mmCIF file of C-alpha atoms and ligand atoms in Angstrom:
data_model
loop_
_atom_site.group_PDB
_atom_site.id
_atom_site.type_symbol
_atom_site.label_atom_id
_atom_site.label_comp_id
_atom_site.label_asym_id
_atom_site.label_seq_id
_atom_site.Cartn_x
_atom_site.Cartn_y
_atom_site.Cartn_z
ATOM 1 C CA UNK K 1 13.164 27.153 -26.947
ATOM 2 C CA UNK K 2 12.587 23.498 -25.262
ATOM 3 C CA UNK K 3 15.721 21.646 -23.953
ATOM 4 C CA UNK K 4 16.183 18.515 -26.363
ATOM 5 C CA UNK K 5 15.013 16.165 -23.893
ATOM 6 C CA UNK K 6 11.597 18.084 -23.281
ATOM 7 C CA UNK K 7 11.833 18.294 -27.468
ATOM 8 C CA UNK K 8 12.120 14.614 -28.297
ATOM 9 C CA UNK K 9 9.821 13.450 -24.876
ATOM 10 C CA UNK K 10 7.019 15.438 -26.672
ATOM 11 C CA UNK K 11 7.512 14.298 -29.910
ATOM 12 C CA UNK K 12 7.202 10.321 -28.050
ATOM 13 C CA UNK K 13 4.316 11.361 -26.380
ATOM 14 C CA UNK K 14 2.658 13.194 -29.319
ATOM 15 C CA UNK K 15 3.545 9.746 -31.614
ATOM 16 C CA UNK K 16 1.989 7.794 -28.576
ATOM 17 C CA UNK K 17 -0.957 9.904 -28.662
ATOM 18 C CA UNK K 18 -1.626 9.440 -32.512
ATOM 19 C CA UNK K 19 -1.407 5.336 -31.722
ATOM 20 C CA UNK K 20 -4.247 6.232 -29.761
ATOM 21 C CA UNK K 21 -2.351 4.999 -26.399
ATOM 22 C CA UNK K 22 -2.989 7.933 -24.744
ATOM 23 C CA UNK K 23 -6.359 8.613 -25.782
ATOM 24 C CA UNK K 24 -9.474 9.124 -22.640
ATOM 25 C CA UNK K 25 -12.801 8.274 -23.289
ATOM 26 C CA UNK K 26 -14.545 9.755 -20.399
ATOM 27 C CA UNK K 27 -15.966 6.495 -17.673
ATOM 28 C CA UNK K 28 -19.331 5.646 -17.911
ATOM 29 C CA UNK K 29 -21.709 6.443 -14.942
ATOM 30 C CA UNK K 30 -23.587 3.700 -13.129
ATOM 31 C CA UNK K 31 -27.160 3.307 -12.325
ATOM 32 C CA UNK K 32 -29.167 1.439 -9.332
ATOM 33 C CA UNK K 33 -27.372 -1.099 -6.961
ATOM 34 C CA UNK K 34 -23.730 -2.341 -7.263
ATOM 35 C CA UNK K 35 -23.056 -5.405 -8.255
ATOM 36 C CA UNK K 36 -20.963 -7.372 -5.669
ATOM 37 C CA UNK K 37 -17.889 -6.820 -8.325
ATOM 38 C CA UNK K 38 -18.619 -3.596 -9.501
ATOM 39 C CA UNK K 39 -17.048 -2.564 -13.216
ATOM 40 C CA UNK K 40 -15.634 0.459 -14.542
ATOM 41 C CA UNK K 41 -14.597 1.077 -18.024
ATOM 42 C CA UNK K 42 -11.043 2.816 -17.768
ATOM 43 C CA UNK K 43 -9.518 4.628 -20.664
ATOM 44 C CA UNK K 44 -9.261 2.102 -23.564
ATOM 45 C CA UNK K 45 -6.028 1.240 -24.316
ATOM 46 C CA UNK K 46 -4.549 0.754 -27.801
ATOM 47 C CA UNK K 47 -3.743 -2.448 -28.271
ATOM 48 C CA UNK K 48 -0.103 -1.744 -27.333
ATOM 49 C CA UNK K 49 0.331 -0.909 -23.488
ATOM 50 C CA UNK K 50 2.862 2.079 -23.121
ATOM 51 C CA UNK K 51 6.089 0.239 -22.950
ATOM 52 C CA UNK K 52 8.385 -0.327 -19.989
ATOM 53 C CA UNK K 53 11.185 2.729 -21.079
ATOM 54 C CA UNK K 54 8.273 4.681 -22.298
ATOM 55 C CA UNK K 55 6.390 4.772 -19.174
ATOM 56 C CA UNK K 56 8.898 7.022 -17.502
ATOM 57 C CA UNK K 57 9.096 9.667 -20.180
ATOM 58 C CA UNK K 58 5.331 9.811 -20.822
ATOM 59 C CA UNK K 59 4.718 10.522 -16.855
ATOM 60 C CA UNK K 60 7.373 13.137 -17.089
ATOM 61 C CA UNK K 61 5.262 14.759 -20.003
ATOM 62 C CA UNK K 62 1.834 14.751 -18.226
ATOM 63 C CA UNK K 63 3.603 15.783 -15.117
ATOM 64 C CA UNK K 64 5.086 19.290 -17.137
ATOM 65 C CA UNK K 65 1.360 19.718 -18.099
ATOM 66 C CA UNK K 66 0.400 19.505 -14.852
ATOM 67 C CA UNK K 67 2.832 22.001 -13.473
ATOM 68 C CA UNK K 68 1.567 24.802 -16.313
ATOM 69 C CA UNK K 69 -2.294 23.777 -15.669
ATOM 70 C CA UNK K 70 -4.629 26.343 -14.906
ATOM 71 C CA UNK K 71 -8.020 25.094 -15.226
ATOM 72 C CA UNK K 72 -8.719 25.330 -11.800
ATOM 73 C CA UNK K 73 -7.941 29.349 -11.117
ATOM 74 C CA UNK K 74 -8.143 29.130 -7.202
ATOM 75 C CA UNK K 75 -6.022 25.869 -6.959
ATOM 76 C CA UNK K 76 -3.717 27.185 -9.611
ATOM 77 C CA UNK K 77 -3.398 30.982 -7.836
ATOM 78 C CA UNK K 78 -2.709 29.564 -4.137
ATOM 79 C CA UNK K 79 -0.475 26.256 -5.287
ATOM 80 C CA UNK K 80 3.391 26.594 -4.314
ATOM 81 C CA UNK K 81 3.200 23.792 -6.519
ATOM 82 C CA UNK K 82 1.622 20.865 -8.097
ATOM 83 C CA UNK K 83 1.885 16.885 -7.002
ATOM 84 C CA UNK K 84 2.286 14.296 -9.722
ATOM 85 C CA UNK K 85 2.815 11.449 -7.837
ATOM 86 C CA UNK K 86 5.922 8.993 -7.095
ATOM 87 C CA UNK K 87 6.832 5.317 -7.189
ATOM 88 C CA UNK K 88 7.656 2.926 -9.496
ATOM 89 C CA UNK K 89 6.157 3.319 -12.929
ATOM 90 C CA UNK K 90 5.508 0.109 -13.745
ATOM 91 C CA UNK K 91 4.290 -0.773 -9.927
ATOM 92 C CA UNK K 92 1.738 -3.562 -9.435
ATOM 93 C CA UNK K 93 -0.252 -1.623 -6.726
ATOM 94 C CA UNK K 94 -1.179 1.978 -6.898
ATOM 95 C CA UNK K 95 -2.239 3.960 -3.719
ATOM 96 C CA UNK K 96 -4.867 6.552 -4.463
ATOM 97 C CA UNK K 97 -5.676 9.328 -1.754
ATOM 98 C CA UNK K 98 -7.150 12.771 -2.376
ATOM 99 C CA UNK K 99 -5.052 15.705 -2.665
ATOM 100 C CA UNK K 100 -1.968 17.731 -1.134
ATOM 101 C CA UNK K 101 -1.912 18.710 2.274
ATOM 102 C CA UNK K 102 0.438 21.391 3.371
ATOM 103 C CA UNK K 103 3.470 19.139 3.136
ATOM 104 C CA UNK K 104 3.054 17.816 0.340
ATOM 105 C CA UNK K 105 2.093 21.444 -1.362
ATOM 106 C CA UNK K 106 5.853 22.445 0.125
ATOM 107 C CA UNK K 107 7.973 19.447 -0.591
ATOM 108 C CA UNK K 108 5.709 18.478 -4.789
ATOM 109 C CA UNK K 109 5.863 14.837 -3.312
ATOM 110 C CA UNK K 110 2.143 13.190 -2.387
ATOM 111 C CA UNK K 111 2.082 11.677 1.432
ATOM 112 C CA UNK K 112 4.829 12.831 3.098
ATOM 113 C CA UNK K 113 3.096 14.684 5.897
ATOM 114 C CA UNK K 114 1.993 12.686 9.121
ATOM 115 C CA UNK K 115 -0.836 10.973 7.432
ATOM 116 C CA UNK K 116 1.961 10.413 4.750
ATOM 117 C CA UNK K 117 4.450 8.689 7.233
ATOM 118 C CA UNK K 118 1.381 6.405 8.306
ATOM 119 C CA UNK K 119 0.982 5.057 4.745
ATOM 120 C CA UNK K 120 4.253 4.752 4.551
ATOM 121 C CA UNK K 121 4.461 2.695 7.874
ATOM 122 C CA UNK K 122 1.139 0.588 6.288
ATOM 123 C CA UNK K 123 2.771 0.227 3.232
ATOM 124 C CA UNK K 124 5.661 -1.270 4.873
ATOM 125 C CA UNK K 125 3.412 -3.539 7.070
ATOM 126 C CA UNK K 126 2.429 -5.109 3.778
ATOM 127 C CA UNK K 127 6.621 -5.710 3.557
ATOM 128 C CA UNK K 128 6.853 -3.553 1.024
ATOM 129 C CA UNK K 129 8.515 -0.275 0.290
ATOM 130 C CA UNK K 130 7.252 2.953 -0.755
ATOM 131 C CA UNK K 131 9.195 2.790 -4.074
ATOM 132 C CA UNK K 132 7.970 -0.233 -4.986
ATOM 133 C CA UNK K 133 4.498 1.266 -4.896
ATOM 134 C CA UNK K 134 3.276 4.403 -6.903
ATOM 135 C CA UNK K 135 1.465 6.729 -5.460
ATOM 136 C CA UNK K 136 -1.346 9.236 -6.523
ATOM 137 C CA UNK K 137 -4.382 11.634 -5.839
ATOM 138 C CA UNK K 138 -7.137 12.727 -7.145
ATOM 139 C CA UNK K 139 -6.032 16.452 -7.466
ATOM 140 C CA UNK K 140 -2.383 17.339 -8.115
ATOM 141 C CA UNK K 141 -3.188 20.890 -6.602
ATOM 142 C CA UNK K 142 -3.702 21.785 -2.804
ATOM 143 C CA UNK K 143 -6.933 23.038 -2.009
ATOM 144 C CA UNK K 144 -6.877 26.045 0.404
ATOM 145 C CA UNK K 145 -7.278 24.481 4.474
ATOM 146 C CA UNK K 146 -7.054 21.299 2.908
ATOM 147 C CA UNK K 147 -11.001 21.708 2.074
ATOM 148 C CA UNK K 148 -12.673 18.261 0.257
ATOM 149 C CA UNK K 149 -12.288 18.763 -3.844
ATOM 150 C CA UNK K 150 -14.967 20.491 -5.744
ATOM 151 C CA UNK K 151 -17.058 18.339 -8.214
ATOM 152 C CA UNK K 152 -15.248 21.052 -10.904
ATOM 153 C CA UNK K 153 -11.721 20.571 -9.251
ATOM 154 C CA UNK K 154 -12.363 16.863 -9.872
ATOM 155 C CA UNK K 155 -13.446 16.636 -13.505
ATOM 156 C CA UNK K 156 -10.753 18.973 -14.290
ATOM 157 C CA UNK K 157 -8.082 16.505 -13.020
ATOM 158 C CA UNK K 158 -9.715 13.455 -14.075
ATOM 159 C CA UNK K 159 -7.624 13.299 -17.189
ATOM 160 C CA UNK K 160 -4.323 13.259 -15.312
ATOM 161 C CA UNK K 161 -5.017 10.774 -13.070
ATOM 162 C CA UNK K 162 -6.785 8.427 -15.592
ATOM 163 C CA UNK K 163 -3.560 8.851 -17.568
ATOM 164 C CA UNK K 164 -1.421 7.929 -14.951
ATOM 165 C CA UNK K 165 -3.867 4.665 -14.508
ATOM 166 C CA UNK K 166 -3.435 4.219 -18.076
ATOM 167 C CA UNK K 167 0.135 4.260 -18.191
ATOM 168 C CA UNK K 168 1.384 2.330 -15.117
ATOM 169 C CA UNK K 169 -0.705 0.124 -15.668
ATOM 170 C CA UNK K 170 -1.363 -1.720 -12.059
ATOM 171 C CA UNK K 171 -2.873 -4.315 -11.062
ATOM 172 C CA UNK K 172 -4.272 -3.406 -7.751
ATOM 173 C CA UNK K 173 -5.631 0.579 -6.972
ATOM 174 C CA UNK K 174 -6.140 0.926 -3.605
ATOM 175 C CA UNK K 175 -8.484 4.058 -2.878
ATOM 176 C CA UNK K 176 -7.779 5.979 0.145
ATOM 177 C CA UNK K 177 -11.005 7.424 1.326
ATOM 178 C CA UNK K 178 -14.238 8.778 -0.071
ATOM 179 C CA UNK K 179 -12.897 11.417 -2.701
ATOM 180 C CA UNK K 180 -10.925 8.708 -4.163
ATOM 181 C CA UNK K 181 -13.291 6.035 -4.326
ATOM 182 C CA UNK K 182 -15.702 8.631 -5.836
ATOM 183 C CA UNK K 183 -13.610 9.863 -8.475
ATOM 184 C CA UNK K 184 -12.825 6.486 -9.278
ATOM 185 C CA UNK K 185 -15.673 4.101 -8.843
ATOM 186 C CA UNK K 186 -17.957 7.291 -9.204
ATOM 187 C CA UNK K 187 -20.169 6.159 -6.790
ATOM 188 C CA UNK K 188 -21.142 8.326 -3.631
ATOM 189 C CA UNK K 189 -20.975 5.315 -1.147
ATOM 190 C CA UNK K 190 -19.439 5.426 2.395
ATOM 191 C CA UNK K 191 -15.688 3.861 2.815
ATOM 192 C CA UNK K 192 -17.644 2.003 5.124
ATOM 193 C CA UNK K 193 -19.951 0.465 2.270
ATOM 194 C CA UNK K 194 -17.490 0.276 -0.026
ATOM 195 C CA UNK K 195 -15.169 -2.155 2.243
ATOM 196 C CA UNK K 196 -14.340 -5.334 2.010
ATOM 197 C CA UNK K 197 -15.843 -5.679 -1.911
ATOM 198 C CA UNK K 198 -13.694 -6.042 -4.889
ATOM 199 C CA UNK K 199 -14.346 -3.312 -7.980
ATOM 200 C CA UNK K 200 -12.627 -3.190 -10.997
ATOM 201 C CA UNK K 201 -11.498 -0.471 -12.884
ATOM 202 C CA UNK K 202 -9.999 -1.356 -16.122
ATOM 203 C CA UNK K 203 -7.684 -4.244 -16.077
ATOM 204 C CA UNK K 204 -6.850 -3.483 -12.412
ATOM 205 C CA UNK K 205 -8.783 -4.428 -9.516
ATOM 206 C CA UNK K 206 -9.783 -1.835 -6.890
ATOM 207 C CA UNK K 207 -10.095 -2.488 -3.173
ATOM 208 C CA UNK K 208 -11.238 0.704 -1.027
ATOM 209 C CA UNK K 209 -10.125 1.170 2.705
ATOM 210 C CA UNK K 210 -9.949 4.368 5.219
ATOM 211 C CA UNK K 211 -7.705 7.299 4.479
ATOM 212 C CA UNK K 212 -4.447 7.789 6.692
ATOM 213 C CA UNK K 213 -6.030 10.758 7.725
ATOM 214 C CA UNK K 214 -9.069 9.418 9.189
ATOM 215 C CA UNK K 215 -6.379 6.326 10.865
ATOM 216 C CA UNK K 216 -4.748 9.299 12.860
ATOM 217 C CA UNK K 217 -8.430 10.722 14.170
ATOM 218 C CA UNK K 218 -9.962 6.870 14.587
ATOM 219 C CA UNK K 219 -6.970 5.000 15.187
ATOM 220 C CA UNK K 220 -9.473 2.234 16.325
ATOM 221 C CA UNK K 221 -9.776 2.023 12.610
ATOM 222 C CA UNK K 222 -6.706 0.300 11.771
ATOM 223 C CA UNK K 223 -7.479 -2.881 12.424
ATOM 224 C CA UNK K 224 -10.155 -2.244 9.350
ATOM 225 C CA UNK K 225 -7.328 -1.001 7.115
ATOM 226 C CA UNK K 226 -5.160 -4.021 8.102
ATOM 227 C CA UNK K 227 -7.734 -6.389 6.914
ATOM 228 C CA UNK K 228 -8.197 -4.545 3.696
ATOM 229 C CA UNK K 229 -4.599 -4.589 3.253
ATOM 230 C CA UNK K 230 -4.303 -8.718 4.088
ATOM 231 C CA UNK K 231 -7.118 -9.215 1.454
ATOM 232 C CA UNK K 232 -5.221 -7.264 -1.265
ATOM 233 C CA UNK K 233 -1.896 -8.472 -0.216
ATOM 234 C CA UNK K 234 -4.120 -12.457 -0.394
ATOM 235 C CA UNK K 235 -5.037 -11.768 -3.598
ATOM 236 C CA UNK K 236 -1.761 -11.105 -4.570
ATOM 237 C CA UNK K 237 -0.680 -14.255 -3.255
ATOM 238 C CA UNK K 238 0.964 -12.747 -0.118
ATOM 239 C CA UNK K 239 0.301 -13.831 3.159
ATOM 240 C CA UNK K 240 0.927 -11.592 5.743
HETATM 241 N N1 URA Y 1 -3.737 13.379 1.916
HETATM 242 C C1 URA Y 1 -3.903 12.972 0.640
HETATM 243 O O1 URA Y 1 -4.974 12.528 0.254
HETATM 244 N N2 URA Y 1 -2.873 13.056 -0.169
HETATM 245 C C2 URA Y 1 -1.697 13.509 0.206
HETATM 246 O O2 URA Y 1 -0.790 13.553 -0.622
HETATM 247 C C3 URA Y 1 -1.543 13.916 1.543
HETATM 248 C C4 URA Y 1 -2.559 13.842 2.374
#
């Protein structure tokens, strides 16, 4: 029988659900050139945004779903376990990246092996701190060697992390790398097209730079990632 907490957090998220606040149209697709600002449709929201306490407990929800989902039986069989993501719930930027490594697969916390620590160290370039930020991937399973995400392994996450959009709420997404600019933008461009342009996705606006990973292979790269990071942080009115 479910604890009374796990009782009455599914009975807010099922009443949530019925308002329609949880509800996930698929994206659309997009055809020919992209615009300069290019826009994706995110999940419509109800007209009510998931309130402040009730972001917490509706994360907690879709992260016990994730720990029993199956859908993906290789990801599922060879998982120690899954990776939600972690930050604030209500945080203004979101950083995006792939999926577990090996560290994160041990520890259920996203970026906290070395490419981890690096995001961590640009994240606190941009004087921030990693709890002020939440952070997310594509796939909340490791895939075995760290291989790129199937198409399959993608769609059959998509909900989770377009629920976590829906529900924090940000209003920056940073994508880290190709996978996550893909399975957000759904486009198939290079990190290196997709640079230095502004997207949209929902009521948040997207900016897409290198992933950590690729930083500690190409360090030379870092300048790059600095500038992307200045031209977020700008647009939030920071200077750095
Ligand atoms: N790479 C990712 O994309 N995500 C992680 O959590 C760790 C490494």
């Amino acid at each position: 029988m479910a604890a009374p907490d796990a009782r009455a957090l599914r009975q807010r998220l099922e009443s949530l659900e019925a308002a329609g606040v949880l509800q996930i149209p698929r994206a659309a697709g997009h055809a020919g050139a992209p615009p300069l600002v290019q826009a994706v449709p995110a999940p419509a929201l109800a007209s009510a945004t998931v309130e402040e306490g009730g972001r917490a407990a509706v994360l907690q929800v879709l992260a016990e779903q994730v720990m029993g989902c199956t859908q993906c039986a290789e990801l599922a069989s060879t998982r120690t376990q899954t990776v939600f993501g972690v930050g604030r719930v209500d945080a203004r930027i979101c950083f995006f990246g792939e999926a577990p490594g090996a560290d994160e697969d041990a520890s259920g916390e996203p970026f906290v092996g070395p490419a981890g620590q690096l995001l961590t160290k640009i994240i606190e370039a941009c004087r921030l701190r990693r709890e002020d930020v939440y952070i997310l991937n594509v796939l909340k399973c490791r895939p075995p060697g760290n291989r790129t995400p199937l198409p399959d392994e993608v769609a059959n996450c998509r909900g989770y992390f377009e629920r976590q959009f829906q529900v924090i709420a940000p209003a920056y997404i940073c994508c880290l790398g190709a996978t996550a600019a893909k399975a957000l933008l759904q486009t198939d461009e290079s990190i290196g097209r997709l640079r230095k342009r502004w997207f949209t996705y929902g009521s948040a606006k997207v900016i897409c730079t290198y992933h950590p990973s690729y930083l500690l292979r190409n360090p030379e790269a870092k300048r790059d990632v600095w500038d992307d990071m200045k031209a977020m942080m700008a647009d939030m009115g920071v200077d750095l």
